[in-house]
Amino acid sequence: MVVARIVLSGGDTMTQCAGIRDIAGSVIDGVCRDVSCAINNDYPLFTAGCWMRTSKDRVQVGGINWPIGIGKVRVERRDIVIADANGAVVVP
């Protein structure tokens, strides 16, 4: 599961890449675009909303496997994230 505190840039491209890499799903503390691609590919995507505009040239990777905060919850590497249509929970 990818947990991100960013806008998902690329939308359908990132969703397809995640599927190829066997990533279980994405929880995003922000918005994403191209949600229909995730739905059509049965890719679990949990976000704060949708946005049409691309984030190309405005978003960059701050780090990989770094702890982040989603709302008031700290998410560490190897935490278990369980999510459904009602929300997400992090198990340390």
Tab-separated table of N, CA and C in Angstrom:
chain	number	residue	atom	x	y	z
A	1	MET	N	0.846	-1.167	0.000
A	1	MET	CA	0.000	0.000	0.000
A	1	MET	C	0.893	1.232	0.000
A	2	VAL	N	0.600	2.152	-0.851
A	2	VAL	CA	1.305	3.431	-0.873
A	2	VAL	C	0.516	4.410	-0.034
A	3	VAL	N	1.182	5.058	0.888
A	3	VAL	CA	0.551	6.104	1.675
A	3	VAL	C	1.288	7.384	1.333
A	4	ALA	N	0.552	8.382	0.860
A	4	ALA	CA	1.209	9.599	0.383
A	4	ALA	C	0.548	10.837	0.951
A	5	ARG	N	1.356	11.838	1.155
A	5	ARG	CA	0.837	13.116	1.635
A	5	ARG	C	1.012	14.147	0.538
A	6	ILE	N	0.569	13.806	-0.656
A	6	ILE	CA	0.784	14.647	-1.829
A	6	ILE	C	-0.425	14.551	-2.751
A	7	VAL	N	-0.386	15.317	-3.788
A	7	VAL	CA	-1.318	15.127	-4.897
A	7	VAL	C	-0.741	14.014	-5.751
A	8	LEU	N	-1.561	13.073	-6.160
A	8	LEU	CA	-1.072	11.989	-7.011
A	8	LEU	C	-0.885	12.533	-8.412
A	9	SER	N	0.351	12.740	-8.799
A	9	SER	CA	0.614	13.281	-10.128
A	9	SER	C	0.557	12.160	-11.142
A	10	GLY	N	0.081	12.454	-12.302
A	10	GLY	CA	0.030	11.451	-13.359
A	10	GLY	C	-1.277	10.705	-13.392
A	11	GLY	N	-1.945	10.586	-12.269
A	11	GLY	CA	-3.246	9.923	-12.239
A	11	GLY	C	-3.228	8.541	-12.821
A	12	ASP	N	-3.682	8.391	-14.062
A	12	ASP	CA	-3.780	7.067	-14.669
A	12	ASP	C	-2.404	6.422	-14.843
A	13	THR	N	-1.395	7.191	-15.156
A	13	THR	CA	-0.042	6.633	-15.323
A	13	THR	C	0.465	6.061	-14.010
A	14	MET	N	0.303	6.797	-12.923
A	14	MET	CA	0.753	6.322	-11.621
A	14	MET	C	-0.051	5.100	-11.181
A	15	THR	N	-1.336	5.076	-11.472
A	15	THR	CA	-2.169	3.930	-11.122
A	15	THR	C	-1.712	2.695	-11.878
A	16	GLN	N	-1.440	2.829	-13.156
A	16	GLN	CA	-0.969	1.694	-13.952
A	16	GLN	C	0.385	1.199	-13.462
A	17	CYS	N	1.301	2.115	-13.148
A	17	CYS	CA	2.626	1.729	-12.638
A	17	CYS	C	2.501	1.004	-11.305
A	18	ALA	N	1.617	1.481	-10.440
A	18	ALA	CA	1.402	0.834	-9.144
A	18	ALA	C	0.887	-0.589	-9.343
A	19	GLY	N	-0.028	-0.770	-10.286
A	19	GLY	CA	-0.548	-2.107	-10.577
A	19	GLY	C	0.522	-3.047	-11.093
A	20	ILE	N	1.388	-2.553	-11.949
A	20	ILE	CA	2.489	-3.368	-12.489
A	20	ILE	C	3.443	-3.784	-11.375
A	21	ARG	N	3.645	-2.903	-10.392
A	21	ARG	CA	4.571	-3.186	-9.284
A	21	ARG	C	3.892	-3.941	-8.135
A	22	ASP	N	2.659	-4.388	-8.344
A	22	ASP	CA	1.896	-5.129	-7.329
A	22	ASP	C	1.690	-4.341	-6.040
A	23	ILE	N	1.527	-3.015	-6.151
A	23	ILE	CA	1.205	-2.200	-4.995
A	23	ILE	C	-0.275	-2.393	-4.700
A	24	ALA	N	-0.596	-2.653	-3.446
A	24	ALA	CA	-1.947	-3.053	-3.071
A	24	ALA	C	-2.973	-1.939	-3.197
A	25	GLY	N	-2.554	-0.676	-3.091
A	25	GLY	CA	-3.479	0.446	-3.170
A	25	GLY	C	-2.780	1.709	-2.705
A	26	SER	N	-3.497	2.829	-2.732
A	26	SER	CA	-2.929	4.110	-2.329
A	26	SER	C	-3.878	4.862	-1.414
A	27	VAL	N	-3.315	5.418	-0.330
A	27	VAL	CA	-4.039	6.321	0.556
A	27	VAL	C	-3.355	7.663	0.406
A	28	ILE	N	-4.108	8.684	0.017
A	28	ILE	CA	-3.521	9.986	-0.281
A	28	ILE	C	-4.180	11.057	0.574
A	29	ASP	N	-3.376	11.770	1.329
A	29	ASP	CA	-3.864	12.895	2.119
A	29	ASP	C	-3.847	14.119	1.211
A	30	GLY	N	-4.739	14.126	0.273
A	30	GLY	CA	-4.804	15.153	-0.757
A	30	GLY	C	-5.720	14.671	-1.864
A	31	VAL	N	-5.579	15.240	-3.029
A	31	VAL	CA	-6.453	14.905	-4.154
A	31	VAL	C	-5.677	14.176	-5.238
A	32	CYS	N	-6.404	13.561	-6.141
A	32	CYS	CA	-5.796	12.893	-7.285
A	32	CYS	C	-6.673	13.146	-8.505
A	33	ARG	N	-6.196	12.675	-9.640
A	33	ARG	CA	-6.983	12.812	-10.868
A	33	ARG	C	-7.076	11.461	-11.564
A	34	ASP	N	-7.834	11.383	-12.620
A	34	ASP	CA	-8.015	10.143	-13.395
A	34	ASP	C	-8.506	8.988	-12.522
A	35	VAL	N	-9.463	9.262	-11.671
A	35	VAL	CA	-9.998	8.251	-10.765
A	35	VAL	C	-10.632	7.099	-11.536
A	36	SER	N	-11.193	7.373	-12.697
A	36	SER	CA	-11.850	6.318	-13.475
A	36	SER	C	-10.881	5.201	-13.837
A	37	CYS	N	-9.620	5.512	-14.049
A	37	CYS	CA	-8.621	4.479	-14.353
A	37	CYS	C	-8.465	3.535	-13.166
A	38	ALA	N	-8.393	4.084	-11.971
A	38	ALA	CA	-8.271	3.255	-10.773
A	38	ALA	C	-9.498	2.366	-10.612
A	39	ILE	N	-10.678	2.942	-10.837
A	39	ILE	CA	-11.920	2.172	-10.719
A	39	ILE	C	-11.962	1.060	-11.760
A	40	ASN	N	-11.637	1.381	-13.008
A	40	ASN	CA	-11.668	0.382	-14.085
A	40	ASN	C	-10.672	-0.748	-13.875
A	41	ASN	N	-9.563	-0.465	-13.180
A	41	ASN	CA	-8.540	-1.477	-12.934
A	41	ASN	C	-8.660	-2.115	-11.550
A	42	ASP	N	-9.772	-1.838	-10.854
A	42	ASP	CA	-9.982	-2.366	-9.503
A	42	ASP	C	-8.812	-2.043	-8.578
A	43	TYR	N	-8.217	-0.860	-8.746
A	43	TYR	CA	-7.099	-0.427	-7.911
A	43	TYR	C	-7.644	0.400	-6.747
A	44	PRO	N	-7.430	-0.043	-5.507
A	44	PRO	CA	-7.940	0.698	-4.351
A	44	PRO	C	-7.248	2.057	-4.209
A	45	LEU	N	-8.025	3.116	-4.241
A	45	LEU	CA	-7.501	4.476	-4.175
A	45	LEU	C	-8.361	5.265	-3.198
A	46	PHE	N	-7.761	5.731	-2.107
A	46	PHE	CA	-8.476	6.457	-1.063
A	46	PHE	C	-7.876	7.852	-0.971
A	47	THR	N	-8.691	8.878	-1.263
A	47	THR	CA	-8.191	10.250	-1.321
A	47	THR	C	-9.176	11.205	-0.645
A	48	ALA	N	-8.712	12.428	-0.484
A	48	ALA	CA	-9.582	13.470	0.066
A	48	ALA	C	-10.497	14.047	-1.007
A	49	GLY	N	-10.242	13.731	-2.272
A	49	GLY	CA	-11.080	14.242	-3.349
A	49	GLY	C	-10.403	14.095	-4.697
A	50	CYS	N	-11.032	14.668	-5.699
A	50	CYS	CA	-10.531	14.597	-7.072
A	50	CYS	C	-10.205	15.996	-7.575
A	51	TRP	N	-9.272	16.068	-8.480
A	51	TRP	CA	-8.878	17.337	-9.077
A	51	TRP	C	-8.453	17.064	-10.506
A	52	MET	N	-8.916	17.869	-11.436
A	52	MET	CA	-8.631	17.647	-12.845
A	52	MET	C	-7.229	18.063	-13.252
A	53	ARG	N	-6.704	19.098	-12.650
A	53	ARG	CA	-5.441	19.674	-13.083
A	53	ARG	C	-4.256	18.763	-12.761
A	54	THR	N	-3.343	18.637	-13.685
A	54	THR	CA	-2.150	17.827	-13.476
A	54	THR	C	-1.205	18.514	-12.493
A	55	SER	N	-0.411	17.730	-11.803
A	55	SER	CA	0.572	18.299	-10.878
A	55	SER	C	1.974	18.286	-11.491
A	56	LYS	N	2.026	18.035	-12.785
A	56	LYS	CA	3.315	17.989	-13.486
A	56	LYS	C	4.106	19.272	-13.232
A	57	ASP	N	5.362	19.111	-12.906
A	57	ASP	CA	6.298	20.207	-12.645
A	57	ASP	C	5.975	20.994	-11.381
A	58	ARG	N	5.014	20.539	-10.567
A	58	ARG	CA	4.690	21.228	-9.325
A	58	ARG	C	4.855	20.335	-8.095
A	59	VAL	N	5.021	19.023	-8.302
A	59	VAL	CA	5.144	18.081	-7.200
A	59	VAL	C	6.442	17.308	-7.382
A	60	GLN	N	7.138	17.090	-6.279
A	60	GLN	CA	8.358	16.286	-6.356
A	60	GLN	C	8.393	15.323	-5.181
A	61	VAL	N	9.164	14.253	-5.325
A	61	VAL	CA	9.294	13.258	-4.268
A	61	VAL	C	10.144	13.855	-3.156
A	62	GLY	N	9.617	13.824	-1.936
A	62	GLY	CA	10.366	14.320	-0.783
A	62	GLY	C	11.183	13.226	-0.137
A	63	GLY	N	10.759	11.986	-0.293
A	63	GLY	CA	11.479	10.858	0.279
A	63	GLY	C	10.695	9.580	0.084
A	64	ILE	N	11.377	8.476	0.183
A	64	ILE	CA	10.754	7.154	0.058
A	64	ILE	C	11.026	6.395	1.351
A	65	ASN	N	9.995	5.755	1.881
A	65	ASN	CA	10.070	5.018	3.146
A	65	ASN	C	10.342	5.924	4.342
A	66	TRP	N	9.960	7.176	4.259
A	66	TRP	CA	10.062	8.116	5.376
A	66	TRP	C	8.737	8.125	6.113
A	67	PRO	N	8.740	8.365	7.416
A	67	PRO	CA	7.480	8.520	8.139
A	67	PRO	C	6.755	9.781	7.662
A	68	ILE	N	5.438	9.701	7.594
A	68	ILE	CA	4.638	10.859	7.195
A	68	ILE	C	3.436	10.972	8.116
A	69	GLY	N	2.763	12.095	8.056
A	69	GLY	CA	1.535	12.280	8.804
A	69	GLY	C	0.354	12.375	7.859
A	70	ILE	N	-0.677	11.617	8.147
A	70	ILE	CA	-1.931	11.709	7.407
A	70	ILE	C	-2.943	12.227	8.428
A	71	GLY	N	-3.349	13.478	8.261
A	71	GLY	CA	-4.162	14.103	9.306
A	71	GLY	C	-3.332	14.185	10.569
A	72	LYS	N	-3.814	13.592	11.656
A	72	LYS	CA	-3.071	13.589	12.923
A	72	LYS	C	-2.411	12.241	13.196
A	73	VAL	N	-2.388	11.358	12.202
A	73	VAL	CA	-1.838	10.015	12.385
A	73	VAL	C	-0.470	9.917	11.713
A	74	ARG	N	0.497	9.402	12.461
A	74	ARG	CA	1.838	9.190	11.916
A	74	ARG	C	1.886	7.806	11.288
A	75	VAL	N	2.398	7.714	10.071
A	75	VAL	CA	2.514	6.453	9.357
A	75	VAL	C	3.997	6.171	9.148
A	76	GLU	N	4.448	5.033	9.674
A	76	GLU	CA	5.842	4.629	9.589
A	76	GLU	C	5.997	3.520	8.548
A	77	ARG	N	7.206	3.343	8.093
A	77	ARG	CA	7.512	2.238	7.179
A	77	ARG	C	7.109	0.935	7.852
A	78	ARG	N	6.509	0.062	7.114
A	78	ARG	CA	6.053	-1.261	7.541
A	78	ARG	C	4.788	-1.251	8.408
A	79	ASP	N	4.172	-0.081	8.623
A	79	ASP	CA	2.863	-0.061	9.270
A	79	ASP	C	1.860	-0.730	8.340
A	80	ILE	N	0.829	-1.295	8.910
A	80	ILE	CA	-0.227	-1.915	8.112
A	80	ILE	C	-1.337	-0.883	7.947
A	81	VAL	N	-1.770	-0.667	6.717
A	81	VAL	CA	-2.845	0.271	6.427
A	81	VAL	C	-4.022	-0.522	5.882
A	82	ILE	N	-5.157	-0.385	6.549
A	82	ILE	CA	-6.384	-1.060	6.112
A	82	ILE	C	-7.386	0.039	5.755
A	83	ALA	N	-7.964	-0.075	4.566
A	83	ALA	CA	-8.873	0.989	4.105
A	83	ALA	C	-10.054	0.389	3.355
A	84	ASP	N	-11.176	1.076	3.444
A	84	ASP	CA	-12.341	0.754	2.631
A	84	ASP	C	-13.095	2.042	2.359
A	85	ALA	N	-14.303	1.935	1.852
A	85	ALA	CA	-15.079	3.118	1.477
A	85	ALA	C	-15.396	4.024	2.665
A	86	ASN	N	-15.277	3.520	3.877
A	86	ASN	CA	-15.584	4.305	5.066
A	86	ASN	C	-14.389	5.042	5.648
A	87	GLY	N	-13.184	4.687	5.222
A	87	GLY	CA	-11.996	5.355	5.740
A	87	GLY	C	-10.812	4.422	5.796
A	88	ALA	N	-9.751	4.873	6.473
A	88	ALA	CA	-8.518	4.100	6.583
A	88	ALA	C	-8.046	4.088	8.021
A	89	VAL	N	-7.387	2.993	8.418
A	89	VAL	CA	-6.815	2.873	9.755
A	89	VAL	C	-5.384	2.380	9.596
A	90	VAL	N	-4.503	2.865	10.470
A	90	VAL	CA	-3.094	2.471	10.441
A	90	VAL	C	-2.817	1.628	11.673
A	91	VAL	N	-2.238	0.452	11.451
A	91	VAL	CA	-1.844	-0.432	12.545
A	91	VAL	C	-0.317	-0.437	12.616
A	92	PRO	N	0.238	0.083	13.742
A	92	PRO	CA	1.702	0.137	13.837
A	92	PRO	C	2.322	-1.250	13.911
